[in-house]
mmCIF file of C-alpha atoms in Angstrom:
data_model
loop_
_atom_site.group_PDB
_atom_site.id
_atom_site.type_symbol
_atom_site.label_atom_id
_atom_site.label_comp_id
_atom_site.label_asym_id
_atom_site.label_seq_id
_atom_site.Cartn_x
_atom_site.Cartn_y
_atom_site.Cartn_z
ATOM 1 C CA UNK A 94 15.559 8.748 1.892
ATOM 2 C CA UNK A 95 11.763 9.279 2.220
ATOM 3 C CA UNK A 96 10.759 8.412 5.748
ATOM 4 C CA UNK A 97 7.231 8.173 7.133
ATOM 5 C CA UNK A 98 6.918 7.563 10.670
ATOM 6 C CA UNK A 99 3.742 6.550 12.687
ATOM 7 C CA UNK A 100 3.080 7.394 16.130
ATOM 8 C CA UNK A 101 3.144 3.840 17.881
ATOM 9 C CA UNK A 102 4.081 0.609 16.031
ATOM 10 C CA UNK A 103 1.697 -1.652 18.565
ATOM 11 C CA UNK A 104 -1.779 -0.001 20.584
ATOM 12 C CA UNK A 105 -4.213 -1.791 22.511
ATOM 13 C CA UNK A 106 -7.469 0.375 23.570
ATOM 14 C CA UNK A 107 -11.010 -0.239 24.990
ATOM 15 C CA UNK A 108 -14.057 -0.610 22.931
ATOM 16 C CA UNK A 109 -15.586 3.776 22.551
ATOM 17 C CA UNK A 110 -12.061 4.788 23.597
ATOM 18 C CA UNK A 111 -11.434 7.991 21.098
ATOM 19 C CA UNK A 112 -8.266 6.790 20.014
ATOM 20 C CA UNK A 113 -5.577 9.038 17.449
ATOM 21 C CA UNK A 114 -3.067 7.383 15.157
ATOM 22 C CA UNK A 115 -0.397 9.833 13.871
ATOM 23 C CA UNK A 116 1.426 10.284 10.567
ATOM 24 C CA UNK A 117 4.637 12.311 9.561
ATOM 25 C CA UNK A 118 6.506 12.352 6.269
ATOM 26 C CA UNK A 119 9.518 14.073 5.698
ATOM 27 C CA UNK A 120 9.597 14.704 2.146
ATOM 28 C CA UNK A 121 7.271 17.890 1.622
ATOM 29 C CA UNK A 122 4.515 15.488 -0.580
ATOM 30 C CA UNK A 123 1.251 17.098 -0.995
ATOM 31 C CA UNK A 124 -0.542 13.807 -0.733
ATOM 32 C CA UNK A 125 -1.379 11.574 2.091
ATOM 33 C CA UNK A 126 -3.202 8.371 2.721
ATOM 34 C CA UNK A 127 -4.379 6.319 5.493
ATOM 35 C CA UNK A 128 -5.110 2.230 4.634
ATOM 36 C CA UNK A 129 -6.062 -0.332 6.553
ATOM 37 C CA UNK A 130 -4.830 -4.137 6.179
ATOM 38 C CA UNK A 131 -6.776 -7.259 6.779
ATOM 39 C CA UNK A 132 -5.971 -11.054 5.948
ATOM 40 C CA UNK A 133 -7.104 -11.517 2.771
ATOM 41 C CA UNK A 134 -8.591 -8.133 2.220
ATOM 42 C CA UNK A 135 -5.316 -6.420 1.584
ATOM 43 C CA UNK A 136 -5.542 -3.000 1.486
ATOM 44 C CA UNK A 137 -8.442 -1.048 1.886
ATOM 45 C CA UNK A 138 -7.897 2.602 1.607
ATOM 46 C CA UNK A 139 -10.187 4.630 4.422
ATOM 47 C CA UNK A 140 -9.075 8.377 3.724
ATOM 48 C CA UNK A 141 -6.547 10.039 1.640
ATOM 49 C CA UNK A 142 -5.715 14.157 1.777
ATOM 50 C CA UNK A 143 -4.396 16.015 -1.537
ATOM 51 C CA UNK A 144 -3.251 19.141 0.601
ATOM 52 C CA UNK A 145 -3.533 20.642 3.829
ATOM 53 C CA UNK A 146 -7.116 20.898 5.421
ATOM 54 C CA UNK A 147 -8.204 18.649 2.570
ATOM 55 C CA UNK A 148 -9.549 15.500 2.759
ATOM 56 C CA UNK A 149 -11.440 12.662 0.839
ATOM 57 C CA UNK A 150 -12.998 9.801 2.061
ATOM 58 C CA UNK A 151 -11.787 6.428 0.594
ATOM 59 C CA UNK A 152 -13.918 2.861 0.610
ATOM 60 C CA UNK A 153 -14.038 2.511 4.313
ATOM 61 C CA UNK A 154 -14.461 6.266 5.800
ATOM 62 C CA UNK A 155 -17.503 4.845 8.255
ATOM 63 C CA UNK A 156 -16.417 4.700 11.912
ATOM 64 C CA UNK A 157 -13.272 6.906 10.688
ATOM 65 C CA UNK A 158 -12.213 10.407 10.320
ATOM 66 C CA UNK A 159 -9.039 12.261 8.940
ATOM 67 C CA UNK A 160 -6.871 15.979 10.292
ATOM 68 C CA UNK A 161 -4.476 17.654 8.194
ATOM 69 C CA UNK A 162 -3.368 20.919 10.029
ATOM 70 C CA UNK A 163 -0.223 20.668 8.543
ATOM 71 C CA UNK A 164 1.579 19.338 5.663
ATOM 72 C CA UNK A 165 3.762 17.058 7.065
ATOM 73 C CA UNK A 166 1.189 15.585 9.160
ATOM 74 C CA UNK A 167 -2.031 12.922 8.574
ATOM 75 C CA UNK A 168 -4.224 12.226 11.729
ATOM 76 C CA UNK A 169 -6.578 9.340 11.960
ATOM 77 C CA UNK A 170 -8.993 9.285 14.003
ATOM 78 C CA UNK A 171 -11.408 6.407 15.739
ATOM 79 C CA UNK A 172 -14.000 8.173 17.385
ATOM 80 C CA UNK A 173 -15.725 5.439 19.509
ATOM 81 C CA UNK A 174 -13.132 2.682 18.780
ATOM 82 C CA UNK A 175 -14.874 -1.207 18.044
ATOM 83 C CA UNK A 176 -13.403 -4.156 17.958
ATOM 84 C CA UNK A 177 -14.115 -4.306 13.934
ATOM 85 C CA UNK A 178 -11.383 -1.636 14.294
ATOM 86 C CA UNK A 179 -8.711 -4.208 15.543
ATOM 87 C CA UNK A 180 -6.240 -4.111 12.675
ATOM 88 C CA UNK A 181 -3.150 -2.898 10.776
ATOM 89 C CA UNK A 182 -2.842 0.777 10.474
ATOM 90 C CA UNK A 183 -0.527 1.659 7.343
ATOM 91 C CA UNK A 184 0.386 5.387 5.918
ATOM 92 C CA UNK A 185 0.923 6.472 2.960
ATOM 93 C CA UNK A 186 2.850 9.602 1.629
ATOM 94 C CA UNK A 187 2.847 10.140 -2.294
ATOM 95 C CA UNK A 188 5.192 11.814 -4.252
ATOM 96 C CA UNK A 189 4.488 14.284 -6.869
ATOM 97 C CA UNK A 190 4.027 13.284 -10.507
ATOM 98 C CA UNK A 191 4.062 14.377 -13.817
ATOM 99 C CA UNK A 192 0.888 13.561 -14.638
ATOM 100 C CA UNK A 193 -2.104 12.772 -11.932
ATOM 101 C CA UNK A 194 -1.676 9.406 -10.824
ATOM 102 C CA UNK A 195 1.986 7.850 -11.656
ATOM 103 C CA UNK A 196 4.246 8.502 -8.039
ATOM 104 C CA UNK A 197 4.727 5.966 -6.038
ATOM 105 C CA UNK A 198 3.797 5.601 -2.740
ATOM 106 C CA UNK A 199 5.742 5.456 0.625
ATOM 107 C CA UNK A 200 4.836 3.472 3.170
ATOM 108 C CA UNK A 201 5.287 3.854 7.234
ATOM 109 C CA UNK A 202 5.895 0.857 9.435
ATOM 110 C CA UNK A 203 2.173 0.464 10.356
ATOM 111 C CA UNK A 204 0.114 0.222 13.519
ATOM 112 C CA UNK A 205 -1.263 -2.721 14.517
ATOM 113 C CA UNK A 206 -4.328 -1.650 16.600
ATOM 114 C CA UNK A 207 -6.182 -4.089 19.133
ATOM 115 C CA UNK A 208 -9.526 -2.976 20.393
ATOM 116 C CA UNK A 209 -10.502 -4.835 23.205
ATOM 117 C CA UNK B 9 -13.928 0.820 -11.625
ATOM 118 C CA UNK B 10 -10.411 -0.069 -11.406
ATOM 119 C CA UNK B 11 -9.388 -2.887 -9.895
ATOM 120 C CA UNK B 12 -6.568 -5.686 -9.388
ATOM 121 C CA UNK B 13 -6.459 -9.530 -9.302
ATOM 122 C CA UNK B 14 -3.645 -11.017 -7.858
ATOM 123 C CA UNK B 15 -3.034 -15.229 -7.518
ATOM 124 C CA UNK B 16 -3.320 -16.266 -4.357
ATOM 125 C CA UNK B 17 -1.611 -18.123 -1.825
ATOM 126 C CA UNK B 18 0.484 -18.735 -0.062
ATOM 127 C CA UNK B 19 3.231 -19.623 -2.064
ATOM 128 C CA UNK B 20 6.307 -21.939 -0.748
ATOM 129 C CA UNK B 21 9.152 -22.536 -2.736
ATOM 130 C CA UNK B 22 12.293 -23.921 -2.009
ATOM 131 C CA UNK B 23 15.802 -22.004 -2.474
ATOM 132 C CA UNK B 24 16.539 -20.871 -5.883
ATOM 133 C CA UNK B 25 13.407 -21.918 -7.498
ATOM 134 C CA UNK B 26 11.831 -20.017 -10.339
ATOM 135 C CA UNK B 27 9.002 -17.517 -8.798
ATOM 136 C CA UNK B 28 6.002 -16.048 -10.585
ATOM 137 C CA UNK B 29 3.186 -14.116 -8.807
ATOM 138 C CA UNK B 30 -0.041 -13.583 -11.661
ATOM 139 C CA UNK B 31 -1.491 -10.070 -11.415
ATOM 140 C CA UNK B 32 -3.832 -8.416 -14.194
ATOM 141 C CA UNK B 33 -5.493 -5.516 -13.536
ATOM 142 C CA UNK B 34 -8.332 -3.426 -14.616
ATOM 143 C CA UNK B 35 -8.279 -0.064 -15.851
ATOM 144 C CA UNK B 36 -9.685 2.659 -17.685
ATOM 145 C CA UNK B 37 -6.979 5.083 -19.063
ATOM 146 C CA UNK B 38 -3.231 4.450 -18.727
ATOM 147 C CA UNK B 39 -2.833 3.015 -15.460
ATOM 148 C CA UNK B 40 0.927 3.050 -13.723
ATOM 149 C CA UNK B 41 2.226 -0.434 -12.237
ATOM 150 C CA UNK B 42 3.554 -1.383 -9.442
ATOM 151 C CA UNK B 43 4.734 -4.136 -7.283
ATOM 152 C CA UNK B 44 5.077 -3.546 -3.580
ATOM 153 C CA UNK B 45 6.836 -5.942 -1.139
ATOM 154 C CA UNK B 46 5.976 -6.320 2.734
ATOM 155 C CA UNK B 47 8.718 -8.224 4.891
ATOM 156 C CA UNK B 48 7.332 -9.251 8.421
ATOM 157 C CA UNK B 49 6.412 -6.360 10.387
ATOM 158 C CA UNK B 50 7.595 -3.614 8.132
ATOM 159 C CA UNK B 51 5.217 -1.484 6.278
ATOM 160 C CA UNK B 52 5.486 -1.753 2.280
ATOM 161 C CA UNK B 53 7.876 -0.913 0.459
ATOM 162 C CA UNK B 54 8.252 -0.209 -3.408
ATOM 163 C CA UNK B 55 9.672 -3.228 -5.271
ATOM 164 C CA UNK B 56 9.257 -2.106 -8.862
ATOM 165 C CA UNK B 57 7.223 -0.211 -11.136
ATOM 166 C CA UNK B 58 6.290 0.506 -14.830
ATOM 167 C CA UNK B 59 4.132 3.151 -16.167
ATOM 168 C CA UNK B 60 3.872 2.183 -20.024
ATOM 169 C CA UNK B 61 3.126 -0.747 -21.990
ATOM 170 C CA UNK B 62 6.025 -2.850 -22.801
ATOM 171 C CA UNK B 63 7.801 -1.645 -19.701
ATOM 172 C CA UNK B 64 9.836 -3.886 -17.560
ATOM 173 C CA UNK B 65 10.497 -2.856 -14.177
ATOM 174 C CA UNK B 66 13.346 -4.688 -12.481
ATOM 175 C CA UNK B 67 14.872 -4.441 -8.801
ATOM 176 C CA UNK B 68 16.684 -7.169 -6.744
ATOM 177 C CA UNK B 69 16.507 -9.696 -9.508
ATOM 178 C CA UNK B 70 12.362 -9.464 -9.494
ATOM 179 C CA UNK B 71 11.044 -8.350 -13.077
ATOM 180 C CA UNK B 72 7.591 -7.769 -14.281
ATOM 181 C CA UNK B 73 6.595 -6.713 -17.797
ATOM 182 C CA UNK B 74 3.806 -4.453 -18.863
ATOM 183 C CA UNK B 75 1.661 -6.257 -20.615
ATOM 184 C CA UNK B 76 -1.424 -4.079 -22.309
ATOM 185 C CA UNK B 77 -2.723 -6.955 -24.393
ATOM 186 C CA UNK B 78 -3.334 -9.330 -21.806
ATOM 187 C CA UNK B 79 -3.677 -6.756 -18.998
ATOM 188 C CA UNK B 80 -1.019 -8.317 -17.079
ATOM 189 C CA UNK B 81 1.839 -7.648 -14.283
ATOM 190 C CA UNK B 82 3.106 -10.703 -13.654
ATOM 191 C CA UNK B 83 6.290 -10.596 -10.902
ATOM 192 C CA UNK B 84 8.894 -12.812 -12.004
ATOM 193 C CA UNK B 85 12.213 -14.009 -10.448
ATOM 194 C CA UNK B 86 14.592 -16.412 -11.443
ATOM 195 C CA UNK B 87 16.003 -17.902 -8.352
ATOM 196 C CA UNK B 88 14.635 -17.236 -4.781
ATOM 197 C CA UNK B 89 16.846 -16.798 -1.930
ATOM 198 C CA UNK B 90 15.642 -17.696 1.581
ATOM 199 C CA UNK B 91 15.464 -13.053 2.671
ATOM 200 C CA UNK B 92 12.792 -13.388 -0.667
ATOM 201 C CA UNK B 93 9.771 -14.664 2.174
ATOM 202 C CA UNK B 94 7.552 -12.077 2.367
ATOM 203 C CA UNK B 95 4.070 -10.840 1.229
ATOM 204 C CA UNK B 96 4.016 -9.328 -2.403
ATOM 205 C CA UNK B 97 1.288 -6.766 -3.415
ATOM 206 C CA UNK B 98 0.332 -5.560 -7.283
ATOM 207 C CA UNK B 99 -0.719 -2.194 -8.104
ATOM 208 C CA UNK B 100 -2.287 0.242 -10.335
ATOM 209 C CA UNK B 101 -2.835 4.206 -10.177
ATOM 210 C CA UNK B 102 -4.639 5.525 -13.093
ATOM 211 C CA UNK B 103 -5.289 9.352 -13.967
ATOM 212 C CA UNK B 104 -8.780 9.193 -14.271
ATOM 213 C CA UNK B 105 -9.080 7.980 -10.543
ATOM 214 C CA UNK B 106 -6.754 11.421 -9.071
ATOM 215 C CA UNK B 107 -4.392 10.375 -6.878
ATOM 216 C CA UNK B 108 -5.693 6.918 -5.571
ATOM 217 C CA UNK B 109 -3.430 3.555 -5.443
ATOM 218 C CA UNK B 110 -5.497 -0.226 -6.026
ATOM 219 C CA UNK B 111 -4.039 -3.103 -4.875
ATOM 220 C CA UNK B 112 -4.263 -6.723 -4.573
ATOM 221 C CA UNK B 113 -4.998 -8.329 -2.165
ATOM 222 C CA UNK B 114 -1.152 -9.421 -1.460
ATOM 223 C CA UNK B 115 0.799 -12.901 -2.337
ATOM 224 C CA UNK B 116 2.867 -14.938 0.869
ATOM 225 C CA UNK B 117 5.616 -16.069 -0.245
ATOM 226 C CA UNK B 118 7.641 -18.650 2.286
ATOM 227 C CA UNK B 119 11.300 -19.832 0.474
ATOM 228 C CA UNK B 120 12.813 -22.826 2.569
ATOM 229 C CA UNK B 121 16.663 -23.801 2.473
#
């Protein structure tokens, strides 16, 4: 079974804490997302990675940024955490496809992040 | 750009009720499907999918059909159990957008005995 695993499941942290959310997927996939999830917003994708050291911002990079150093692993990263930041954390691992655009996605078991 | 409508809800049903969650989509190219189910603090997890029109996926007893014409996803099951409460997301991934997902905006469902 595909497994993605985040860091913490629950994180509270201080309003301009730099704060790190961690992402590891077991399955060798190339591709990597980070989303956010908001009542009634549902997911909003913030930045997604096709391959190592690559990244691309999504709808919602501001306030955000992204580390791939190594396949199996997607950093997010709140530089000067806000309390508009107070949400779910969810990552994403993709597998490969026969044609750009058709794997599905795996999901890890979120973080929900409080800023206080 | 692409996007996806899903109904909204919530949605409370009781036991072994007929369910149907609306979802079109839209899409330039030949988007993939998907339906995507999130039980209380788990993360989501694939539900079914269909990557042609006139598809049906099916998993669990859920179905949802393909549906160019109308541009339509609709999740369908015949008789909810109780372990069926959850919140259900639509999907699309398209090959002109790369490697991005869309989704709805997500569907509660509560089923009571």
């Amino acid at each position: 079974d595909v497994k993605v695993t985040q860091s913490s499941r629950y994180l509270v942290k201080r309003t301009g804490e730099k704060v790190f959310l961690e992402c590891v997927q077991d399955m060798d996939h190339e591709n990597m997302f980070w989303y956010r999830q908001d009542p009634g917003l549902g997911l909003r994708l913030i930045y997604f990675s096709y391959d190592v050291k690559m990244k691309e911002k999504g709808d919602i990079p501001e306030g955000y940024s992204v580390s791939r150093e190594k396949k199996e692993r997607f950093s997010l990263i709140l530089e000067s955490a806000s309390t508009n930041q107070t949400s779910m954390y969810l990552c994403a691992s993709r597998t490969p496809s026969g044609g750009a655009g058709l794997g599905e996605q795996f999901f890890g078991p979120g973080t929900r992040l409080t800023v206080l | 750009g692409d996007s996806v409508t899903q109904m909204e809800g919530p949605v409370t049903l009781s036991e072994e009720a007929f369910l149907t969650i609306n979802c079109t989509y839209t899409a330039t190219g030949y988007p993939s499907l998907f339906w995507y189910v999130q039980y209380p603090g788990e993360g989501l997890q694939l539900l079914l999918k269909a990557t042609k029109a006139d598809d049906k996926g099916s998993n669990k007893g859920f179905e949802a059909t393909y549906r160019k014409e109308t541009t339509s996803f609709h999740l369908e099951k015949g008789s909810v159990q109780v372990s069926d409460s959850a919140v259900y997301f639509c999907a699309l991934s398209a090959p002109n957008t790369g490697n991005q997902f869309y989704f709805g905006t997500g569907t509660s469902l509560t089923v009571i005995p």
